Coordinates of C-alpha atoms in Angstrom, one line a residue:
M1 CA 82.6 174.9 117.4
F2 CA 81.1 171.6 116.3
T3 CA 82.0 168.2 117.6
T4 CA 81.8 164.8 115.9
T5 CA 80.7 161.6 117.7
S6 CA 79.1 158.3 117.0
R7 CA 77.3 158.5 120.4
P8 CA 75.2 161.4 121.7
Q9 CA 76.3 164.1 124.0
A10 CA 74.0 165.9 126.3
D11 CA 73.9 169.6 126.6
P12 CA 73.2 171.5 129.9
P13 CA 69.4 171.8 130.6
R14 CA 67.8 175.0 129.4
S15 CA 64.8 176.5 131.1
L16 CA 61.8 177.4 129.0
P17 CA 60.7 181.0 128.9
S18 CA 57.7 182.0 131.0
P19 CA 54.3 182.5 129.4
S20 CA 54.7 186.3 129.8
S21 CA 57.9 186.2 127.7
P22 CA 57.7 187.1 124.0
H23 CA 59.5 183.8 123.4
A24 CA 57.0 181.7 125.4
P25 CA 56.2 178.2 124.0
M26 CA 53.3 177.9 121.6
P27 CA 50.2 176.3 123.2
P28 CA 49.4 172.6 122.3
P29 CA 47.8 172.5 118.9
P30 CA 44.1 171.7 118.5
A31 CA 42.9 168.6 116.8
P32 CA 43.1 168.3 113.0
S33 CA 40.3 170.2 111.2
S34 CA 39.6 167.3 108.9
P35 CA 40.1 163.5 108.9
V36 CA 43.8 162.5 108.8
P37 CA 45.0 160.8 105.6
P38 CA 47.1 157.7 106.1
P39 CA 50.9 157.7 106.2
G40 CA 52.6 156.6 103.0
G41 CA 52.9 158.3 99.7
P42 CA 51.3 157.8 96.3
A43 CA 52.2 155.0 93.9
H44 CA 54.1 157.4 91.7
A45 CA 53.3 157.3 88.0
Q46 CA 54.9 154.5 86.0
H47 CA 53.9 156.0 82.6
R48 CA 55.7 158.9 81.0
G49 CA 54.4 162.3 82.1
Q50 CA 51.4 160.9 84.0
P51 CA 50.6 162.4 87.4
P52 CA 50.5 159.9 90.3
S53 CA 47.2 158.5 91.6
P54 CA 46.3 159.1 95.2
P55 CA 47.1 156.3 97.7
A56 CA 44.5 153.9 99.0
R57 CA 43.1 154.9 102.4
C58 CA 43.7 152.8 105.5
Q59 CA 41.3 150.0 105.4
P60 CA 40.0 148.4 107.5
R61 CA 42.1 149.4 110.5
P62 CA 42.0 153.1 111.6
C63 CA 45.0 155.3 110.9
P64 CA 47.5 156.0 113.7
R65 CA 46.7 159.2 115.7
P66 CA 49.0 162.1 114.8
A67 CA 51.2 163.4 117.6
D68 CA 50.6 166.8 119.2
M69 CA 53.7 168.7 118.0
N70 CA 55.1 171.4 120.3
Y71 CA 57.1 173.3 117.7
S72 CA 58.3 175.9 120.2
R73 CA 60.7 173.3 121.7
F74 CA 62.5 173.0 118.4
I75 CA 63.1 176.6 117.5
T76 CA 66.0 178.8 118.8
T77 CA 65.4 181.9 120.9
V78 CA 66.7 184.0 117.9
S79 CA 64.1 182.5 115.6
A80 CA 61.3 182.8 118.3
A81 CA 62.1 186.5 118.6
R82 CA 61.6 187.2 114.9
K83 CA 58.6 189.5 114.1
G84 CA 57.1 190.4 110.7
S85 CA 58.7 193.3 109.0
P86 CA 56.0 196.1 108.7
I87 CA 57.5 197.3 105.4
R88 CA 57.4 193.8 103.9
L89 CA 53.8 193.3 105.1
L90 CA 52.9 196.6 103.4
T91 CA 54.6 195.5 100.2
E92 CA 52.5 192.3 100.1
L93 CA 49.3 194.1 101.0
M94 CA 49.9 196.6 98.2
Q95 CA 50.4 193.8 95.7
R96 CA 47.1 192.2 96.7
S97 CA 45.2 195.5 96.4
P98 CA 43.2 196.7 93.4
P99 CA 44.7 199.1 90.8
S100 CA 42.5 201.9 92.1
L101 CA 44.5 202.0 95.4
I102 CA 46.7 205.1 95.7
S103 CA 49.7 204.2 97.9
L104 CA 52.2 206.6 99.3
A105 CA 53.4 203.9 101.7
G106 CA 56.0 201.8 99.8
G107 CA 59.6 202.6 99.1
A108 CA 59.5 200.7 95.8
P109 CA 61.3 202.4 92.8
N110 CA 59.4 203.5 89.8
P111 CA 59.7 200.7 87.1
N112 CA 59.3 203.2 84.3
V113 CA 63.0 204.2 84.8
F114 CA 64.3 200.7 84.5
P115 CA 66.1 200.0 81.2
F116 CA 64.7 196.5 80.7
K117 CA 61.3 196.6 78.8
K118 CA 60.4 193.1 77.7
A119 CA 61.9 189.6 77.1
T120 CA 61.2 186.5 75.0
V121 CA 62.7 183.2 76.2
A122 CA 62.8 180.3 73.7
I123 CA 61.7 176.9 75.2
G124 CA 63.0 173.6 74.1
H125 CA 59.7 171.7 74.4
G126 CA 56.9 174.3 74.3
N127 CA 56.1 177.9 73.3
A128 CA 58.4 180.8 74.0
V129 CA 57.9 182.5 77.4
E130 CA 56.8 186.1 76.7
I131 CA 57.4 188.7 79.3
G132 CA 55.7 191.9 78.0
E133 CA 56.1 195.4 79.2
D134 CA 53.5 195.2 82.0
L135 CA 54.7 191.9 83.3
M136 CA 58.3 193.1 83.0
K137 CA 57.5 196.0 85.3
R138 CA 56.3 193.5 87.9
A139 CA 59.2 191.1 87.3
L140 CA 61.8 193.9 88.1
Q141 CA 60.0 195.0 91.3
Y142 CA 60.0 193.8 94.9
S143 CA 57.7 190.9 95.7
A144 CA 56.4 188.8 98.6
S145 CA 59.0 187.1 100.8
A146 CA 57.2 183.7 100.6
G147 CA 57.2 183.8 96.7
I148 CA 54.9 185.2 94.0
P149 CA 51.3 184.0 94.4
E150 CA 50.9 182.2 91.1
L151 CA 54.2 180.2 91.6
L152 CA 53.3 179.3 95.2
S153 CA 49.8 178.2 94.2
W154 CA 51.3 175.9 91.5
L155 CA 53.9 174.4 93.9
K156 CA 51.3 173.8 96.6
N157 CA 49.0 171.9 94.2
F158 CA 51.9 170.0 92.8
Q159 CA 53.1 168.9 96.2
R160 CA 49.6 167.8 97.2
N161 CA 49.2 165.8 93.9
L162 CA 52.7 164.3 93.9
H163 CA 53.1 163.4 97.6
N164 CA 49.6 163.5 99.0
P165 CA 50.9 164.7 102.4
P166 CA 48.6 163.8 105.4
T167 CA 49.1 167.4 106.7
A168 CA 47.6 169.1 103.6
N169 CA 44.2 169.5 105.3
Y170 CA 45.4 170.1 108.8
S171 CA 44.7 173.4 110.5
P172 CA 47.6 175.9 110.4
E173 CA 48.3 175.6 114.2
R174 CA 48.3 171.8 113.9
G175 CA 51.1 171.8 111.3
Q176 CA 49.3 172.3 107.9
M177 CA 51.5 171.8 104.9
E178 CA 53.0 175.1 103.8
V179 CA 55.4 176.1 101.0
C180 CA 57.8 178.9 100.4
V181 CA 60.1 179.8 97.6
T182 CA 63.9 180.1 98.4
T183 CA 66.9 181.3 96.5
G184 CA 68.0 177.7 95.7
S185 CA 67.5 174.9 98.2
Q186 CA 70.7 175.9 99.9
E187 CA 69.2 179.1 101.3
G188 CA 66.3 177.1 102.6
L189 CA 68.6 174.6 104.3
C190 CA 70.7 177.3 106.0
K191 CA 67.7 179.1 107.3
V192 CA 66.1 175.9 108.6
F193 CA 69.4 175.1 110.4
E194 CA 69.6 178.6 111.9
M195 CA 65.9 178.3 113.0
L196 CA 66.5 174.9 114.8
I197 CA 70.1 174.8 116.2
N198 CA 71.4 176.1 119.5
P199 CA 75.0 175.5 120.4
G200 CA 75.4 172.1 121.9
D201 CA 72.3 170.6 120.3
N202 CA 72.5 167.0 119.1
I203 CA 71.6 166.4 115.5
L204 CA 71.7 163.2 113.3
L205 CA 73.0 162.8 109.8
D206 CA 74.5 160.1 107.6
A207 CA 77.9 161.0 106.5
P208 CA 79.6 161.1 104.0
T209 CA 77.2 163.9 103.0
Y210 CA 76.9 167.1 101.0
A211 CA 79.8 169.4 101.8
G212 CA 77.6 172.5 101.7
T213 CA 75.5 171.0 104.5
L214 CA 78.5 170.4 106.7
A215 CA 79.8 173.9 106.0
A216 CA 76.5 175.4 107.1
L217 CA 76.3 173.2 110.3
R218 CA 79.9 173.6 111.6
P219 CA 79.7 177.3 112.7
L220 CA 76.4 176.6 114.6
G221 CA 78.2 174.6 117.3
C222 CA 76.0 171.5 117.2
N223 CA 77.1 168.0 118.1
I224 CA 76.8 166.0 114.9
I225 CA 76.0 162.3 115.4
N226 CA 76.9 160.2 112.4
V227 CA 74.4 157.5 111.6
P228 CA 75.9 154.5 109.7
S229 CA 74.5 153.9 106.2
D230 CA 75.1 151.6 103.2
Q231 CA 74.1 151.6 99.5
H232 CA 70.4 151.7 100.6
G233 CA 70.9 154.7 102.8
I234 CA 70.5 155.0 106.6
I235 CA 70.5 151.7 108.5
P236 CA 67.5 151.8 110.8
N237 CA 68.9 149.4 113.3
A238 CA 72.0 151.5 113.6
L239 CA 69.9 154.6 114.2
K240 CA 67.8 152.7 116.8
E241 CA 71.0 151.7 118.6
I242 CA 72.2 155.3 118.8
L243 CA 68.8 156.5 120.0
S244 CA 68.7 153.8 122.7
A245 CA 71.1 156.1 124.7
W246 CA 68.0 158.1 125.7
S247 CA 65.7 156.5 128.3
P248 CA 61.9 156.5 128.2
E249 CA 62.1 159.2 130.9
D250 CA 64.1 161.4 128.6
I251 CA 61.5 160.9 125.9
K252 CA 58.6 161.6 128.3
S253 CA 60.2 164.8 129.7
H254 CA 61.4 166.0 126.2
S255 CA 65.0 166.2 127.4
H256 CA 66.9 169.0 125.8
S257 CA 69.6 166.4 124.9
L258 CA 67.3 164.6 122.5
P259 CA 68.3 165.0 118.9
K260 CA 66.6 168.0 117.3
F261 CA 66.5 166.5 113.8
L262 CA 67.7 163.9 111.4
Y263 CA 69.1 165.3 108.1
T264 CA 69.4 163.1 105.1
I265 CA 69.5 163.2 101.3
P266 CA 67.2 160.3 100.5
N267 CA 67.7 159.9 96.7
G268 CA 71.0 159.8 94.9
C269 CA 72.8 161.2 97.9
N270 CA 75.7 163.6 97.2
P271 CA 78.4 162.1 97.2
T272 CA 77.5 158.4 97.7
G273 CA 74.7 158.0 95.3
N274 CA 72.8 156.0 98.0
S275 CA 69.0 156.0 98.0
L276 CA 66.8 155.1 100.9
T277 CA 64.3 152.3 100.4
A278 CA 60.6 152.8 101.3
E279 CA 60.7 150.3 104.1
R280 CA 63.7 152.0 105.7
K281 CA 61.9 155.4 105.5
K282 CA 58.9 153.9 107.3
E283 CA 61.1 152.5 110.1
I284 CA 63.0 155.8 110.4
Y285 CA 59.8 157.8 110.5
Q286 CA 58.5 155.6 113.4
L287 CA 61.7 156.3 115.3
A288 CA 61.3 160.0 114.7
R289 CA 57.8 159.7 116.3
K290 CA 59.1 157.7 119.2
Y291 CA 62.0 160.1 120.0
D292 CA 60.2 163.2 118.8
F293 CA 62.8 164.6 116.4
L294 CA 62.2 166.4 113.1
I295 CA 63.3 165.0 109.7
I296 CA 65.0 167.3 107.2
E297 CA 64.4 165.7 103.8
D298 CA 66.9 167.3 101.5
D299 CA 65.9 165.9 98.1
P300 CA 67.5 167.8 95.2
Y301 CA 67.8 164.6 93.2
Y302 CA 64.3 163.3 93.7
F303 CA 63.5 164.0 90.0
L304 CA 66.6 162.2 88.9
Q305 CA 65.5 158.7 90.0
F306 CA 66.3 156.3 87.2
E307 CA 63.5 153.8 87.8
K308 CA 59.7 154.1 88.4
P309 CA 57.7 154.0 90.5
W310 CA 59.5 156.8 92.4
A311 CA 60.3 156.1 96.1
P312 CA 57.6 157.5 98.5
T313 CA 58.9 160.5 100.4
F314 CA 59.0 161.2 104.1
L315 CA 56.6 164.1 103.4
S316 CA 54.1 161.5 102.0
M317 CA 54.1 159.6 105.3
D318 CA 54.3 162.7 107.6
L319 CA 51.3 162.1 109.9
D320 CA 52.5 164.4 112.6
G321 CA 53.9 167.4 110.8
R322 CA 57.6 166.7 111.6
V323 CA 59.1 166.7 108.1
I324 CA 60.7 169.7 106.4
R325 CA 61.4 169.0 102.8
T326 CA 63.7 170.9 100.4
D327 CA 63.2 170.7 96.6
S328 CA 65.2 172.3 93.9
F329 CA 64.8 173.2 90.2
S330 CA 68.5 173.5 89.8
K331 CA 69.1 170.0 88.4
I332 CA 66.0 170.0 86.1
L333 CA 65.3 173.6 84.9
S334 CA 68.4 175.7 85.7
S335 CA 71.0 176.0 88.5
G336 CA 71.7 179.6 87.7
L337 CA 68.1 180.8 88.2
R338 CA 68.4 179.9 91.9
I339 CA 64.9 178.6 92.6
G340 CA 64.2 176.1 95.3
F341 CA 61.2 175.6 97.6
L342 CA 60.6 174.4 101.2
T343 CA 57.6 172.3 102.2
G344 CA 56.7 171.6 105.8
P345 CA 54.6 172.5 108.8
K346 CA 53.3 176.1 108.7
P347 CA 54.5 177.1 112.1
L348 CA 58.1 176.3 111.0
I349 CA 57.9 177.6 107.4
D350 CA 56.5 180.8 108.7
R351 CA 59.7 181.2 110.9
V352 CA 61.8 180.8 107.7
I353 CA 59.8 183.4 105.9
L354 CA 60.4 185.9 108.7
H355 CA 64.1 185.3 108.3
I356 CA 63.9 185.8 104.5
Q357 CA 62.1 189.1 105.2
V358 CA 65.2 190.6 106.9
S359 CA 67.9 188.8 104.7
T360 CA 67.4 188.3 101.0
M361 CA 63.8 189.8 101.3
H362 CA 62.7 187.5 98.5
T363 CA 63.9 185.3 95.6
S364 CA 64.4 187.2 92.3
T365 CA 60.9 188.2 91.0
F366 CA 62.1 187.9 87.5
T367 CA 63.3 184.3 87.8
Q368 CA 60.1 183.3 89.7
I369 CA 57.9 184.8 86.9
M370 CA 60.0 183.1 84.2
I371 CA 59.6 179.7 85.8
S372 CA 56.0 180.3 86.8
Q373 CA 55.1 181.2 83.2
L374 CA 56.8 178.0 82.0
L375 CA 55.0 175.8 84.6
Q376 CA 51.6 177.3 83.8
Q377 CA 52.2 176.6 80.1
W378 CA 53.4 173.0 80.7
G379 CA 51.0 172.1 83.5
E380 CA 51.9 169.2 85.7
K381 CA 51.7 166.7 82.8
G382 CA 54.2 168.7 80.7
F383 CA 56.5 169.2 83.6
L384 CA 56.6 165.5 84.3
E385 CA 57.3 164.8 80.6
H386 CA 60.2 167.2 80.8
I387 CA 61.4 165.2 83.9
D388 CA 61.3 162.0 81.9
R389 CA 63.6 163.6 79.3
V390 CA 66.0 164.7 81.9
V391 CA 66.0 161.3 83.6
E392 CA 66.7 159.6 80.3
F393 CA 69.7 161.8 79.7
Y394 CA 71.2 161.2 83.2
K395 CA 70.5 157.5 83.0
T396 CA 72.4 157.3 79.8
Q397 CA 75.3 159.2 81.4
R398 CA 75.2 157.0 84.4
D399 CA 75.4 153.9 82.2
A400 CA 78.3 155.3 80.3
M401 CA 80.2 156.0 83.5
L402 CA 79.6 152.5 84.7
V403 CA 80.8 151.0 81.4
A404 CA 84.0 153.0 81.7
A405 CA 84.6 152.2 85.3
D406 CA 84.0 148.5 84.7
K407 CA 86.4 148.5 81.7
W408 CA 89.3 150.2 83.5
L409 CA 88.8 150.1 87.3
K410 CA 87.5 146.6 88.0
G411 CA 89.8 145.0 90.6
L412 CA 91.3 148.4 91.4
A413 CA 88.2 149.9 92.9
E414 CA 84.7 149.2 94.2
W415 CA 81.4 151.0 93.6
Y416 CA 77.6 150.6 93.6
P417 CA 75.5 151.7 90.6
P418 CA 73.6 154.8 91.8
A419 CA 69.8 154.6 91.5
A420 CA 69.5 158.4 91.2
G421 CA 71.5 161.5 91.0
M422 CA 74.7 162.3 89.1
F423 CA 77.5 160.8 91.1
L424 CA 79.6 157.6 91.3
W425 CA 81.2 157.0 94.7
I426 CA 84.4 155.0 94.1
K427 CA 86.5 153.2 96.8
I428 CA 90.1 152.8 95.7
K429 CA 91.5 149.5 97.1
G430 CA 94.7 149.6 99.0
V431 CA 94.6 153.4 99.5
S432 CA 93.8 154.8 102.9
D433 CA 93.5 158.4 101.8
T434 CA 92.9 159.7 98.3
E435 CA 93.6 163.4 99.0
Q436 CA 97.3 163.5 97.9
L437 CA 96.7 161.2 94.9
I438 CA 93.9 163.4 93.6
M439 CA 95.2 166.8 94.4
E440 CA 98.7 166.1 93.0
K441 CA 99.1 163.1 90.8
A442 CA 95.6 163.1 89.2
L443 CA 95.9 166.7 88.4
Q444 CA 99.2 166.0 86.7
K445 CA 97.3 163.6 84.4
E446 CA 94.7 166.3 83.8
V447 CA 92.0 164.5 85.8
L448 CA 89.9 166.1 88.5
L449 CA 87.8 164.2 91.0
V450 CA 86.8 165.1 94.6
P451 CA 88.7 163.4 97.4
G452 CA 86.3 161.6 99.8
R453 CA 87.4 163.4 102.9
A454 CA 85.7 166.6 101.7
F455 CA 82.4 164.9 102.6
N456 CA 83.3 163.7 106.1
I457 CA 82.0 165.4 109.2
N458 CA 85.7 166.0 110.1
S459 CA 87.3 166.8 106.8
S460 CA 90.8 166.0 108.2
E461 CA 89.8 162.3 108.5
P462 CA 91.3 160.2 105.7
S463 CA 89.0 158.6 103.1
S464 CA 89.7 155.9 100.5
Y465 CA 86.9 157.2 98.3
V466 CA 86.6 159.7 95.4
R467 CA 83.5 161.3 93.9
A468 CA 83.1 161.2 90.1
S469 CA 80.3 163.3 88.5
F470 CA 78.9 162.0 85.2
S471 CA 76.7 165.0 84.5
L472 CA 78.9 167.0 82.1
S473 CA 81.4 164.7 80.5
S474 CA 80.8 162.7 77.3
P475 CA 81.1 158.9 77.3
A476 CA 84.5 159.2 75.5
Q477 CA 85.7 161.6 78.2
M478 CA 84.5 159.2 80.9
D479 CA 86.4 156.4 79.3
L480 CA 89.6 158.6 79.0
V481 CA 89.3 159.7 82.7
S482 CA 88.9 156.1 83.8
E483 CA 91.9 155.0 81.8
R484 CA 94.0 157.9 83.3
I485 CA 92.9 156.9 86.8
F486 CA 94.0 153.3 86.1
I487 CA 97.4 154.5 84.9
F488 CA 98.2 156.9 87.7
F489 CA 97.0 154.5 90.4
L490 CA 99.1 151.7 88.8
L491 CA 102.1 153.9 88.8
S492 CA 101.5 154.9 92.4
F493 CA 101.3 151.2 93.4
Q494 CA 104.6 150.6 91.5
E495 CA 106.3 153.5 93.4
Q496 CA 105.1 152.1 96.7
F497 CA 106.3 148.6 95.8
L498 CA 109.7 149.9 94.8
T499 CA 110.0 152.0 98.0
L500 CA 109.2 149.0 100.2
T501 CA 111.7 146.8 98.2
M502 CA 114.6 149.2 98.3
F503 CA 114.0 150.6 101.8
P504 CA 112.2 147.8 103.7
Y505 CA 112.9 149.3 107.2
F506 CA 111.6 152.8 106.4

């Protein structure tokens, strides 16, 4: 069972396994195999479709020395116990072997009996994606748990070029940047949580936050510490005050009560639309270094930022190898294809891959090949040009939502224009909880919004907010919805006034 608090709670000390145990801690990592790039990300491209330039190196002062990360202290005993599946390893070995290899080892079905033979997918901006008979046989077959090689290679190069992470050239033991494909970013998140969380662990997040994250965390029995935020994301001073509950001795001894990680959606947060500023990210990363916690950077709306240059990411300033980043193609290519990817230190990403081996086995080979073919055709430049078109659409939608809200809801509600994403977070004045109004009266007016309490750590706590999505509705529909909200809230206020007037003592 999970608990909610604004202050940390310590869990009972747990002893580390002995070196002879199969779950023994990993030895301290060696020094980096190459010079360490500076913290801080690239100045992301300000021109349409242009890849970012690499950041300037630290001059003239030397870069800070990266911390020696002991990843074994973060992972659960269940995750530490995972071993590679022999069958999965054979599958991957077979796929890397020459055609002359005769294998009687695998349990793969014969693709000649599959009814699907070939496919052609028309593309809006580009040539059709052709999946011929030979490629179709591969697309319908088992594949590597980490992802098909050509898609992994494209994603790794893209992450290096876009974020220039300091860990890109580290040794694997030191926390070298690794990537794996997941069945949507939600699978990646769930497997990361299960890798890191023991019952009673303290974790940090800024609520209101994505309901899917809260649903994944609640059964794990962690103590969720809510970090205050505003329209610019997490407030570093508030985080610093929470962390001050731990003494320098706790930090030095790596107390088990120290927070395991900070989870945040840094751009266009679902539901609030908040976006973290670069300066706040730097402050938060320094606190992560001081108190030795990981940062889970859940960034599905990164490519839906409405202004350039794009904000630098935690990954781009990750000197130590303490950032696990989730990305998603759901908002920009297709939500139904279920393709996401994790980027982070290899010792942790490898644990996730071991979990994938015994759960989903791998993300759909067919959808991976379809997206890989498209990305190979477009290249990074073509992909970023597509992103520009997507951003232009959502920016127009956002502006239409703001016009409708300003026309009908000014004085009745408050909101901040989101700098990214697809949501407007609206506070209804004079209403302590929007649940009943939305689920009963708004539905009667054929209006559907999400009551704010769905995004609270404790979903029974009242909220005066509603979440409105501007992704699907036309400007005319947004205007009509805003008008209906105005009418039913006006009628609700009139009912309350009449009740107080006629029955002043009740």
